[in-house]
Amino acid sequence: MAERSFAKEVQKLRLGAGEEFSGEGILAITKALLQCGVGYVGGYQGAPISHLMDVLADAQEILGELGVHFEASASEATATAMLAASVHYPIRGAVTFKSTVGTNVASDALANLASGGVTGGALIIVGEDYGEGSSIMQERSHAFAMKSQVWLLDPRPNLPSIVSAVEHGFELSEASNTPVMLQVRIRCCHVHGSFTAKDNRRPPMTVADALENPRRDTQRIVLPPASFLHEKEKIGKRLPAAIDYIKRHKLNETFGGAGSVGIIMQGGMYNGVIRALQRLGLADVYGDTDVPLYVLNVTYPLIEDELLEFCATKDAVLVVEEGQPDYIEQALGAMLYKAGATVRLEGKGILPMAGEYTGDVMLSGIGTFLRKHASDMLAPAIRAPNVPAPPLYEDLAKAVPMRPPGFCVGCPERPIFAATRLVEQELGKHHIASDIGCHLFSIMPPFDLGATTMGYGLGPASASAFNSPDAKRRSISFVGDGGFWHNGLTSSIGNAVFNKNDGVIVVVDNFYSAATGGQDILSSRAANPTRTTNNPIPAALKGMGVKWIRHIERTYDVGKLRDTLKEALTTEERGPKVIVASSECMLNRQRRENPIRRKAIADGRRVVKTKFGVDEDVCTGDHACMRLSGCPSLTVKHLDDPLRDDPVAAIDENCVGCGNCGEVADAAVLCPSFYQADVVNNPGKWERFWFSLRQRAIGWLQARRESRRLVFTESAA
């Protein structure tokens, strides 16, 4: 159950030639694939490209009408290997995944695919997750393109450019028998706009047709002696064919006038550059500028004669290349040196070596470059070297406190780590290996658990070195259900079984690939009409050879979690001890239940919703419940009582009634101040009667207490 449904938006995919298509960048990519006659699509979800998988899943009826095969791949490597269908057959295929982690996982299949080359067009749509809002290590896809000789497209962030990049991506792949990587950043994925649609095309050859007419070409199989010839073919045939196509179709663009300075940029940086020039008074609202611009919609391979021609009439050129290493700047520097050019090359130094090129960064860097090499183009107010360019916004770090990531309200993973903290208070600290997923938030307050994270599904594997026979303490490692099926079953669980690892492994099972948007996976409990779900994780563990398995079906039972984890850490039994902690992701549960609840209330049916609260007369204000829960709905409240200075705990209206705070309080023997209240919509006749009776009784008792208080006050006076 993905976090967002595109059921309405996908109907736009039926638009025909001449009609205007408007919408989000990801939806435009899907439409472009259909217009290009794609035969099959696969991929693995991950920001900022997750919604592309969701769009494709919601568009399966349209894909089926066109004979297009779609599947959600088990991993990025699976997706890339899927492109093998384009090796021998003239079928266009596309896959998508997050980078850089996805490209890391896919690199083996990518290298083999690029070595043998393809017959049909093969397009790899990579969501480039780089910058301050990223959830991964800061690396670039560019290195993979260069390493495997895969052509890399980086279109300007607008819908016509994105659609054109998809079209040319397939054609470039076929013209050069080489896979093509299309890089789209978050602003490209979610930019809104419009373009003129074309008719969708049924693939000339479907995968079903290919099965009826099998082909093979030993020259495309990555096996000696053919593999020794692939490198020669890459340089002698495929690269020249790619360069010829790029030049003939003018995939790279030039804008602006014929000034003495120029800016060379990745296509994805175009909007940021134009915005900076607008702020400097050198571009209008339509993007027209007198500053010469060379836009690299293809960032690999670079077209040497085009770059040298652009630089030939310039005194100085600025390269806007986000991230490091500075591959483009280095390559351009080598070209200029060999050509004996005297143009001054600027890039890293004026612009940061690493980090996201935000609006402020662009404005500062481009302003510095122009003041240094073309100050006459700038207005007098910002021409002086020491006068900074006008800021886009105030430094938020000075005005807004840091907000570390944390679990959602009612998250079923929070009690797992509360139980871990309780066990550590009793048994002492343990080495804890974390993994990729929502559960990684356990490294943040209030839990402060976890020492490493090495990759998706590799949490237990990253603790494998601590399998010492001399150790008196066991390691603890976590892996999510998404990571378990992606890579963890073999690389972590199988490795632990094979090596008789004695550590404790906790599989955090929330029924979905929750961190990437709530997509179904093998162990999802929902019935999926197009996928096989309800494959239990404990069964897979038994099949892999794990002997000690405990399955907890309700993670909110903190006491049971604590006792099970303590048992795993202290048992005499050797070998991996695996605890499967299962409860549905609260976000997905709310998405599933809220529409049903609203409809039931509208239909007049009785609906009960549980809420929790804190009795402020009982709460002592020590806030231990928050230190062992951290739920965003738990807050503090100041009382009017002058004798009680400390604020007490309180639960706000965001509470979803999971009961974790009360469970934690009970397991930790904290206090009895938590209470449960049932909010009843459309109550029955007897419920209304008893409610009215209780209200009158409570009102009478309150009035009696108030009258006694007044008597006491008057007598004291």
XYZ file of C-alpha atoms in Angstrom:
717
model
C 0.000 0.000 0.000
C 2.003 2.940 -1.276
C 1.815 6.217 0.628
C 0.217 7.948 -2.351
C -2.206 6.714 -4.978
C -1.848 7.927 -8.554
C -5.045 6.223 -9.740
C -6.526 9.513 -11.004
C -3.320 10.968 -12.432
C -2.482 7.892 -14.501
C -5.518 8.496 -16.674
C -3.483 11.313 -18.217
C -1.263 8.611 -19.674
C -4.026 7.954 -22.217
C -3.642 11.417 -23.788
C -2.937 11.334 -27.520
C -0.985 13.315 -30.079
C -1.396 17.090 -29.836
C -3.078 17.088 -26.425
C -1.525 19.001 -23.542
C -0.130 16.872 -20.743
C 0.305 18.632 -17.397
C 1.527 17.232 -14.152
C 4.553 16.127 -12.175
C 7.964 15.179 -13.563
C 7.639 11.524 -12.542
C 4.302 11.232 -14.341
C 5.854 12.830 -17.434
C 8.624 10.210 -17.415
C 5.995 7.452 -17.395
C 4.125 9.033 -20.299
C 7.387 9.394 -22.219
C 8.134 5.687 -21.727
C 4.777 4.748 -23.234
C 5.216 7.162 -26.132
C 8.567 5.543 -26.883
C 7.133 2.034 -27.201
C 8.785 0.594 -24.110
C 8.335 -3.171 -23.846
C 9.077 -3.778 -20.177
C 9.750 -1.761 -17.033
C 11.127 -2.744 -13.627
C 12.797 -1.172 -10.644
C 13.164 -0.796 -6.918
C 11.665 2.043 -4.899
C 13.765 4.686 -3.159
C 13.711 8.483 -2.853
C 13.450 10.575 -4.918
C 12.210 8.061 -7.502
C 9.803 5.955 -5.362
C 6.714 7.541 -6.860
C 7.712 6.372 -10.342
C 7.231 2.793 -9.138
C 3.911 3.808 -7.553
C 2.746 5.431 -10.805
C 3.651 2.321 -12.795
C 1.868 0.091 -10.279
C -1.300 2.194 -10.559
C -1.041 2.237 -14.371
C -0.964 -1.529 -14.883
C -4.266 -1.551 -16.772
C -2.859 0.894 -19.333
C 0.447 -0.987 -19.498
C -1.447 -4.224 -20.083
C -3.433 -2.720 -22.957
C -0.162 -1.809 -24.654
C 1.501 -5.159 -23.973
C 4.044 -3.627 -21.583
C 5.374 -5.897 -18.821
C 5.940 -4.279 -15.421
C 7.305 -5.733 -12.221
C 8.621 -4.467 -8.922
C 12.109 -5.933 -8.711
C 13.568 -7.599 -5.624
C 16.547 -5.218 -5.700
C 18.357 -2.768 -7.950
C 20.604 -5.582 -9.149
C 17.508 -7.566 -10.131
C 16.175 -4.562 -12.010
C 19.390 -3.982 -13.952
C 19.697 -7.676 -14.771
C 16.164 -7.437 -16.173
C 17.584 -5.279 -18.979
C 19.164 -8.466 -20.336
C 15.961 -8.739 -22.373
C 17.328 -5.931 -24.553
C 20.674 -7.658 -25.183
C 19.513 -9.941 -28.008
C 16.046 -8.581 -28.765
C 15.028 -5.215 -30.243
C 12.830 -4.477 -27.227
C 13.051 -1.202 -25.353
C 13.363 -1.675 -21.613
C 13.582 0.732 -18.691
C 14.378 0.270 -15.020
C 14.498 2.737 -12.152
C 16.072 2.962 -8.725
C 17.594 5.308 -6.189
C 21.219 6.338 -6.419
C 23.842 6.054 -5.119
C 22.951 3.064 -2.973
C 20.898 1.578 -5.791
C 23.699 1.993 -8.305
C 26.087 0.371 -5.834
C 23.821 -2.669 -5.574
C 23.283 -2.744 -9.351
C 26.938 -2.257 -10.299
C 27.717 -5.926 -11.033
C 24.763 -6.341 -13.375
C 25.431 -2.882 -14.845
C 29.033 -3.781 -15.678
C 27.981 -6.990 -17.425
C 25.174 -5.271 -19.315
C 27.496 -2.501 -20.496
C 30.218 -4.945 -21.487
C 28.170 -7.019 -23.929
C 26.028 -4.095 -25.023
C 22.385 -4.083 -26.085
C 20.323 -4.393 -29.241
C 17.132 -2.784 -27.980
C 17.177 0.526 -26.154
C 18.033 0.121 -22.454
C 17.295 3.062 -20.147
C 18.259 3.248 -16.457
C 16.346 6.032 -14.669
C 18.329 6.965 -11.573
C 16.923 9.148 -8.806
C 19.991 11.167 -7.835
C 19.656 11.618 -4.070
C 22.377 14.156 -3.355
C 22.397 17.107 -1.011
C 21.183 18.355 2.336
C 17.861 16.532 2.165
C 19.455 13.204 1.263
C 19.155 10.097 3.403
C 22.325 8.415 2.110
C 26.068 8.825 1.752
C 27.023 11.713 -0.523
C 28.226 10.152 -3.774
C 27.444 10.594 -7.454
C 26.251 8.313 -10.250
C 28.766 9.868 -12.623
C 31.555 7.474 -11.590
C 29.465 4.437 -12.515
C 28.751 5.836 -15.957
C 32.441 6.407 -16.610
C 33.545 3.087 -15.101
C 31.188 0.955 -17.182
C 31.024 3.217 -20.280
C 27.331 3.979 -19.869
C 26.117 7.268 -21.323
C 24.737 9.670 -18.695
C 21.890 12.115 -19.390
C 21.149 15.002 -17.011
C 18.210 16.963 -18.489
C 17.140 20.486 -17.605
C 14.397 20.289 -14.931
C 11.325 20.992 -17.057
C 8.823 18.562 -18.549
C 9.640 19.040 -22.268
C 13.349 18.474 -21.556
C 12.632 15.420 -19.404
C 10.393 13.839 -22.050
C 12.942 14.619 -24.762
C 15.669 12.998 -22.644
C 13.651 9.765 -22.393
C 13.087 9.721 -26.154
C 16.712 10.449 -27.012
C 17.865 8.060 -24.302
C 16.315 5.101 -26.102
C 17.502 6.264 -29.513
C 21.033 6.941 -28.251
C 21.115 3.490 -26.652
C 20.095 1.829 -29.913
C 22.426 3.945 -32.063
C 25.444 3.030 -29.908
C 24.367 -0.425 -28.598
C 24.974 0.912 -25.091
C 22.768 1.267 -21.985
C 21.910 4.863 -21.114
C 21.501 6.279 -17.604
C 18.987 9.100 -17.104
C 19.750 11.064 -13.949
C 16.875 12.949 -12.311
C 17.231 14.876 -9.063
C 14.437 15.557 -6.593
C 13.579 18.899 -8.221
C 13.369 17.152 -11.569
C 11.178 14.339 -10.238
C 8.653 16.657 -8.628
C 8.731 19.702 -10.899
C 5.333 20.562 -12.397
C 4.714 21.733 -15.942
C 3.266 20.693 -19.285
C 4.244 19.370 -22.714
C 2.541 18.353 -25.935
C 1.752 14.653 -25.809
C 2.195 12.013 -28.484
C 0.290 8.773 -29.013
C 1.328 5.823 -26.895
C 3.079 3.121 -28.916
C 2.715 -0.611 -28.530
C 6.206 -2.175 -28.602
C 6.975 -3.651 -32.050
C 8.201 -6.751 -30.219
C 6.827 -7.660 -26.804
C 8.549 -9.926 -24.315
C 5.943 -12.567 -25.192
C 6.955 -12.326 -28.855
C 10.599 -12.728 -27.884
C 9.837 -15.928 -25.983
C 8.257 -17.358 -29.130
C 11.353 -16.496 -31.182
C 14.451 -17.000 -28.985
C 17.749 -15.501 -30.167
C 21.369 -15.635 -29.088
C 24.552 -13.907 -30.167
C 27.723 -15.227 -28.558
C 29.446 -11.904 -29.272
C 27.144 -10.241 -26.725
C 27.783 -12.768 -23.944
C 30.294 -11.624 -21.338
C 32.618 -14.609 -21.630
C 36.107 -14.921 -23.127
C 37.018 -14.451 -25.885
C 34.115 -12.064 -26.610
C 34.583 -10.113 -23.365
C 38.114 -9.130 -24.443
C 36.666 -7.574 -27.585
C 33.972 -5.605 -25.760
C 36.409 -2.925 -24.560
C 37.659 -2.387 -28.101
C 34.089 -2.166 -29.347
C 33.246 0.390 -26.638
C 36.027 2.732 -27.744
C 36.194 1.955 -31.453
C 32.505 1.723 -32.268
C 30.078 2.577 -29.471
C 31.680 5.794 -28.207
C 32.048 7.356 -31.703
C 28.442 6.371 -32.469
C 27.258 8.013 -29.253
C 29.221 11.210 -29.887
C 27.884 11.377 -33.447
C 24.285 10.989 -32.216
C 24.697 13.611 -29.487
C 26.163 16.140 -31.921
C 23.668 15.492 -34.736
C 20.673 15.858 -32.455
C 22.158 18.772 -30.488
C 21.388 17.166 -27.134
C 23.555 19.727 -25.367
C 22.213 23.284 -25.560
C 23.645 26.797 -25.677
C 21.871 29.933 -24.480
C 22.719 33.581 -23.980
C 24.840 36.065 -25.889
C 28.453 36.171 -27.005
C 30.184 37.634 -23.964
C 33.762 37.190 -22.800
C 32.775 34.826 -19.984
C 30.587 31.746 -19.966
C 29.038 29.145 -17.703
C 29.126 25.394 -18.381
C 26.701 23.378 -16.260
C 25.080 20.030 -15.735
C 21.561 20.115 -17.161
C 20.066 19.567 -13.717
C 21.755 22.766 -12.474
C 20.125 24.969 -15.145
C 17.202 26.250 -13.075
C 19.499 27.165 -10.182
C 21.903 29.009 -12.483
C 19.097 30.985 -14.116
C 17.637 31.882 -10.735
C 21.031 33.177 -9.579
C 21.407 35.241 -12.763
C 17.930 36.673 -12.199
C 18.925 37.711 -8.688
C 22.027 39.351 -10.129
C 19.937 41.251 -12.688
C 21.362 39.265 -15.635
C 18.320 37.189 -16.638
C 14.614 37.913 -16.969
C 11.653 35.929 -15.691
C 11.678 33.826 -18.870
C 15.296 32.801 -18.406
C 16.655 34.945 -21.225
C 20.183 36.107 -20.440
C 23.191 37.739 -22.102
C 25.579 35.454 -20.218
C 26.659 32.597 -22.550
C 25.534 29.226 -21.193
C 26.476 25.716 -22.310
C 24.067 23.156 -20.836
C 25.272 19.572 -20.569
C 22.109 17.527 -20.966
C 24.624 14.725 -21.599
C 27.297 14.771 -18.926
C 29.036 11.636 -20.182
C 30.492 11.391 -22.748
C 31.616 15.004 -23.058
C 31.769 16.369 -26.609
C 35.261 17.828 -26.844
C 34.915 19.965 -29.976
C 31.678 21.547 -28.713
C 33.283 22.440 -25.387
C 36.424 23.846 -27.031
C 34.321 25.884 -29.451
C 32.315 27.351 -26.563
C 35.499 28.232 -24.656
C 37.399 29.574 -27.683
C 36.025 33.122 -27.443
C 35.969 33.320 -23.633
C 38.419 34.861 -21.192
C 37.006 32.803 -18.321
C 34.577 29.912 -17.946
C 32.795 28.675 -14.812
C 31.914 24.979 -14.495
C 28.844 24.365 -12.333
C 29.204 20.718 -11.303
C 27.416 19.585 -8.167
C 29.241 17.095 -5.974
C 32.709 15.648 -5.968
C 35.053 14.520 -7.436
C 34.961 17.230 -10.111
C 34.921 14.846 -13.076
C 33.669 17.358 -15.657
C 36.012 20.137 -14.576
C 39.012 17.802 -14.673
C 38.076 16.494 -18.121
C 37.526 20.017 -19.464
C 40.828 21.171 -17.983
C 42.625 18.335 -19.783
C 40.904 19.239 -23.062
C 41.865 22.912 -22.780
C 45.455 22.084 -21.848
C 45.899 19.745 -24.815
C 44.361 22.338 -27.130
C 46.710 25.042 -25.822
C 43.794 27.230 -24.781
C 44.402 30.252 -22.568
C 40.895 30.584 -21.144
C 40.745 30.773 -17.318
C 38.862 27.745 -15.970
C 36.938 28.254 -12.718
C 34.769 25.813 -10.797
C 35.506 24.187 -7.462
C 36.973 26.875 -5.264
C 34.578 29.563 -6.362
C 31.849 26.986 -5.844
C 32.065 24.435 -2.996
C 33.918 21.203 -3.640
C 31.110 19.211 -2.062
C 27.525 19.711 -0.943
C 24.280 20.630 -2.627
C 24.252 23.675 -4.879
C 21.337 25.447 -3.260
C 20.057 28.857 -4.272
C 22.394 30.687 -1.895
C 25.405 28.651 -3.027
C 24.661 29.367 -6.690
C 24.102 33.049 -6.047
C 27.314 33.436 -4.090
C 29.466 31.411 -6.492
C 28.208 32.898 -9.750
C 28.306 36.384 -8.235
C 31.937 35.888 -7.213
C 32.851 34.582 -10.675
C 31.261 37.534 -12.466
C 32.740 40.140 -10.102
C 36.135 38.585 -10.710
C 35.982 38.228 -14.504
C 33.139 40.415 -15.818
C 32.291 43.035 -13.207
C 31.075 45.429 -15.916
C 28.043 43.159 -16.412
C 26.895 43.704 -12.827
C 25.037 46.609 -11.343
C 27.251 48.986 -9.308
C 25.519 47.980 -6.088
C 26.883 44.413 -6.260
C 29.994 45.009 -8.382
C 32.480 45.664 -5.582
C 34.466 42.561 -4.546
C 33.554 42.874 -0.891
C 29.837 43.389 -1.432
C 28.000 40.059 -1.111
C 25.221 39.117 -3.471
C 21.739 39.681 -2.015
C 20.760 36.684 0.146
C 17.817 34.508 -0.794
C 16.839 33.835 2.815
C 18.108 34.196 6.348
C 20.410 31.604 7.831
C 17.829 29.153 9.148
C 20.330 27.472 11.438
C 20.446 30.651 13.532
C 16.700 30.958 13.810
C 15.410 27.370 13.832
C 16.698 24.643 16.163
C 17.817 21.321 14.703
C 15.059 18.748 14.358
C 16.584 15.274 14.173
C 14.584 12.615 12.319
C 12.435 10.383 14.446
C 9.706 7.775 14.404
C 6.158 8.715 13.440
C 3.343 8.971 15.966
C 2.351 5.458 16.984
C 5.229 3.805 15.120
C 5.385 0.108 16.090
C 9.185 0.201 15.947
C 9.543 2.617 18.855
C 8.654 0.012 21.536
C 11.311 -2.359 20.135
C 14.007 0.123 21.029
C 12.387 1.046 24.319
C 12.648 -2.656 25.217
C 16.286 -2.692 24.075
C 17.067 0.234 26.363
C 15.379 -1.516 29.282
C 17.438 -4.670 28.665
C 20.647 -2.647 28.507
C 19.815 -1.003 31.807
C 19.761 -4.486 33.327
C 22.491 -6.332 31.370
C 24.768 -3.479 30.356
C 25.746 -1.976 27.012
C 26.016 -4.118 23.865
C 27.483 -3.580 20.431
C 24.465 -2.785 18.250
C 24.595 -2.828 14.447
C 21.873 -0.853 12.658
C 20.491 -1.099 9.147
C 18.799 1.007 6.491
C 15.137 1.754 7.102
C 12.854 3.552 9.535
C 14.434 1.621 12.409
C 17.685 3.511 11.791
C 16.067 6.422 13.665
C 16.913 4.452 16.815
C 20.382 6.006 16.651
C 18.793 9.360 17.527
C 17.408 10.502 20.896
C 15.743 9.286 23.019
C 17.109 5.788 22.267
C 20.714 6.528 21.195
C 21.232 2.954 19.988
C 23.357 1.631 17.142
C 26.995 1.955 16.131
C 27.089 1.280 12.377
C 25.016 0.994 9.226
C 26.686 -0.644 6.231
C 23.926 -1.007 3.665
C 20.428 -2.235 2.996
C 19.939 -5.630 4.649
C 23.522 -5.722 5.932
C 22.916 -4.907 9.603
C 23.572 -8.459 10.880
C 26.438 -8.887 8.406
C 28.114 -5.782 9.802
C 28.185 -7.449 13.225
C 29.696 -10.695 11.913
C 33.247 -9.798 12.991
C 32.079 -9.808 16.612
C 31.455 -13.572 16.517
C 34.313 -14.353 18.879
C 34.321 -17.623 20.873
C 36.033 -15.777 23.716
C 33.359 -13.089 23.972
C 31.207 -13.000 27.104
C 28.644 -10.672 25.557
C 26.581 -11.053 22.366
C 26.116 -8.450 19.698
C 22.676 -7.192 18.698
C 21.811 -6.311 15.120
C 18.690 -5.027 13.419
C 17.339 -5.516 9.913
C 13.997 -4.369 8.512
C 11.613 -6.532 6.522
C 12.417 -4.552 3.368
C 16.156 -5.052 3.849
C 15.545 -8.689 4.839
C 14.037 -9.516 1.430
C 16.278 -7.134 -0.535
C 19.636 -8.511 0.572
C 19.473 -9.629 4.178
C 18.205 -13.195 3.839
C 21.390 -14.384 2.154
C 24.019 -11.779 3.008
C 23.075 -11.473 6.684
C 20.963 -14.443 7.834
C 22.586 -17.056 5.609
C 26.012 -15.740 6.524
C 25.186 -15.949 10.246
C 23.912 -19.532 9.930
C 26.874 -20.679 7.830
C 29.417 -19.187 10.226
C 27.531 -20.232 13.390
C 27.310 -16.627 14.519
C 26.132 -16.416 18.111
C 24.690 -12.904 17.936
C 21.111 -11.710 18.321
C 19.283 -10.513 15.206
C 16.035 -8.551 15.380
C 13.956 -8.474 12.198
C 11.738 -5.386 12.341
C 8.631 -6.415 10.406
C 6.149 -3.612 9.714
C 4.464 -5.375 6.728
C 5.776 -2.958 4.057
C 8.830 -1.328 2.587
C 7.808 1.533 4.855
C 10.794 3.872 4.556
C 10.420 4.103 0.766
C 6.705 4.875 0.823
C 4.851 1.795 2.045
C 5.160 -0.503 -0.968
C 4.182 -4.166 -0.590
C 6.906 -6.779 -0.149
C 6.941 -10.583 0.097
C 5.836 -10.637 3.731
C 3.133 -7.961 3.451
C -0.113 -9.113 5.056
C -2.323 -7.419 2.447
C -3.807 -9.319 -0.468
C -2.194 -7.890 -3.603
C -3.956 -8.826 -6.874
C -0.760 -8.635 -8.938
C 1.861 -9.825 -6.431
C 2.405 -12.781 -4.112
C 2.334 -11.576 -0.506
C 1.834 -13.194 2.918
C 5.136 -15.078 2.773
C 6.071 -15.273 6.484
C 9.554 -14.239 7.540
C 9.858 -17.037 10.174
C 9.337 -19.632 7.417
C 12.172 -18.096 5.392
C 14.386 -18.132 8.484
C 13.677 -21.829 9.063
C 14.427 -22.551 5.435
C 17.759 -20.781 5.795
C 18.619 -22.989 8.769
C 17.949 -20.757 11.796
C 17.060 -22.898 14.842
C 16.336 -20.272 17.543
C 13.397 -18.140 16.351
C 10.920 -16.094 18.372
C 8.017 -14.334 16.683
C 6.288 -11.454 18.470
C 3.088 -10.470 16.671
C 2.490 -7.248 18.639
C 5.494 -5.023 19.166
C 3.574 -2.701 21.500
C 3.940 -5.371 24.195
C 7.138 -3.838 25.582
C 7.330 -6.305 28.462
C 7.277 -9.316 26.148
C 9.852 -7.724 23.843
C 12.117 -6.987 26.799
C 11.866 -10.529 28.150
C 12.431 -12.130 24.720
C 15.468 -9.999 23.998
C 16.864 -10.784 27.441
C 16.330 -14.495 26.779
C 18.175 -14.258 23.457
C 21.127 -12.513 25.078
C 21.429 -14.980 27.968
C 20.425 -18.395 26.577
C 22.990 -21.201 26.531
C 21.958 -22.170 22.989
C 24.580 -21.396 20.372
C 24.061 -20.055 16.853
C 22.125 -17.066 15.574
C 19.104 -16.088 17.636
C 16.483 -14.276 15.578
C 13.544 -12.298 16.955
C 10.876 -11.313 14.407
C 9.019 -8.298 15.821
C 5.834 -7.689 13.808
C 3.294 -4.878 13.820
C 1.815 -2.920 10.941
C 3.347 0.444 10.010
C 1.087 2.995 11.708
C 1.105 5.382 8.743
C -0.122 2.667 6.403
C -2.573 1.439 8.998
C -4.049 4.921 9.312
C -4.230 5.270 5.519
C -6.075 1.974 5.394
C -8.408 2.426 8.371
C -9.252 6.155 8.276
C -11.331 6.054 5.054
C -13.222 3.029 6.400
C -13.801 4.774 9.734
C -14.989 8.009 8.087
C -17.432 6.125 5.873
C -18.781 4.163 8.809
C -19.370 7.365 10.799
C -21.051 9.013 7.801
C -23.290 5.934 7.453
C -24.353 6.260 11.094
C -22.609 3.121 12.306
C -21.086 2.844 15.767
C -17.330 3.452 15.676
C -14.959 3.336 18.661
C -11.556 5.036 18.569
C -9.104 4.596 21.418
C -7.269 7.609 22.820
C -4.786 7.802 25.645
C -4.189 10.490 28.213
C -2.232 11.352 31.331
C -3.890 12.051 34.665
C -2.157 15.281 35.665
C -3.098 14.765 39.308
C -1.166 11.475 39.329
C 1.766 12.360 37.039
C 4.893 13.230 39.020
C 6.542 15.122 36.158
C 9.716 13.014 35.949
C 9.132 12.515 32.172
C 10.654 9.028 32.171
C 7.867 7.978 29.808
C 9.237 10.371 27.183
C 12.811 9.230 27.668
C 11.744 5.662 26.862
C 9.202 6.484 24.154
C 9.922 9.712 22.328
C 6.493 9.731 20.700
C 5.781 13.126 19.070
C 2.321 13.142 20.628
C 3.866 13.098 24.115
C 4.521 16.604 25.315
C 4.635 18.601 28.549
C 2.018 20.742 30.196
C 2.392 23.457 32.836
C -0.202 23.351 35.620
C -1.891 26.274 37.304
C -1.088 24.733 40.693
C 1.502 27.063 42.337
C 2.795 24.136 44.414
C 3.792 22.153 41.321
C 6.539 23.870 39.342
C 7.540 20.951 37.109
C 5.472 20.446 33.948
C 3.636 17.142 33.734
C 3.364 14.784 30.763
C 0.501 15.296 28.356
C -0.747 13.633 25.165
C -1.872 15.870 22.318
C -4.495 15.357 19.624
C -2.045 13.593 17.269
C -2.331 10.447 19.399
C -3.404 7.434 17.331
C -4.131 5.226 20.331
C -1.270 2.743 19.921
C -0.811 2.518 23.689
C 2.982 2.513 23.531
C 3.396 5.198 26.193
C 1.324 3.258 28.681
C 3.063 -0.022 27.791
C 6.453 1.590 28.340
C 5.311 3.063 31.640
C 4.096 -0.345 32.763
C 7.179 -2.276 31.576
C 9.547 0.204 33.162
C 7.422 0.372 36.335
C 7.251 4.126 35.933
C 3.852 5.355 37.048
C 0.110 4.676 36.830
C -0.792 8.059 35.361
C -1.671 6.841 31.851
C -5.290 6.106 31.101
C -7.232 4.870 28.116
C -10.390 6.519 26.821
C -12.702 5.208 24.102
C -14.247 7.867 21.863
C -17.560 6.511 20.550
C -19.131 7.892 17.389
C -22.841 7.197 16.783
C -23.347 5.586 20.215
C -26.340 3.375 20.919
C -29.343 4.245 23.074
C -27.998 2.624 26.238
C -24.566 4.155 25.743
C -26.124 7.626 25.543
C -28.179 6.906 28.661
C -25.180 5.763 30.725
C -23.091 8.664 29.392
C -25.756 11.142 30.509
C -25.973 9.472 33.915
C -22.173 9.558 34.370
C -22.034 13.228 33.353
C -24.655 14.152 35.947
C -22.859 12.184 38.649
C -19.501 13.749 37.776
C -21.078 17.196 37.666
C -22.629 16.678 41.104
C -19.287 15.519 42.575
C -17.429 18.449 41.014
C -19.946 20.945 42.360
C -19.737 19.313 45.810
C -15.940 19.536 45.801
C -16.010 23.171 44.689
C -18.484 24.120 47.431
C -16.283 22.461 50.051
C -13.254 24.326 48.713
C -15.095 27.644 49.023
C -16.142 26.843 52.621
C -12.540 25.978 53.490
C -11.257 29.183 51.867
C -13.783 31.378 53.722
C -13.039 29.742 57.073
C -9.300 30.171 56.541
C -9.838 33.851 55.769
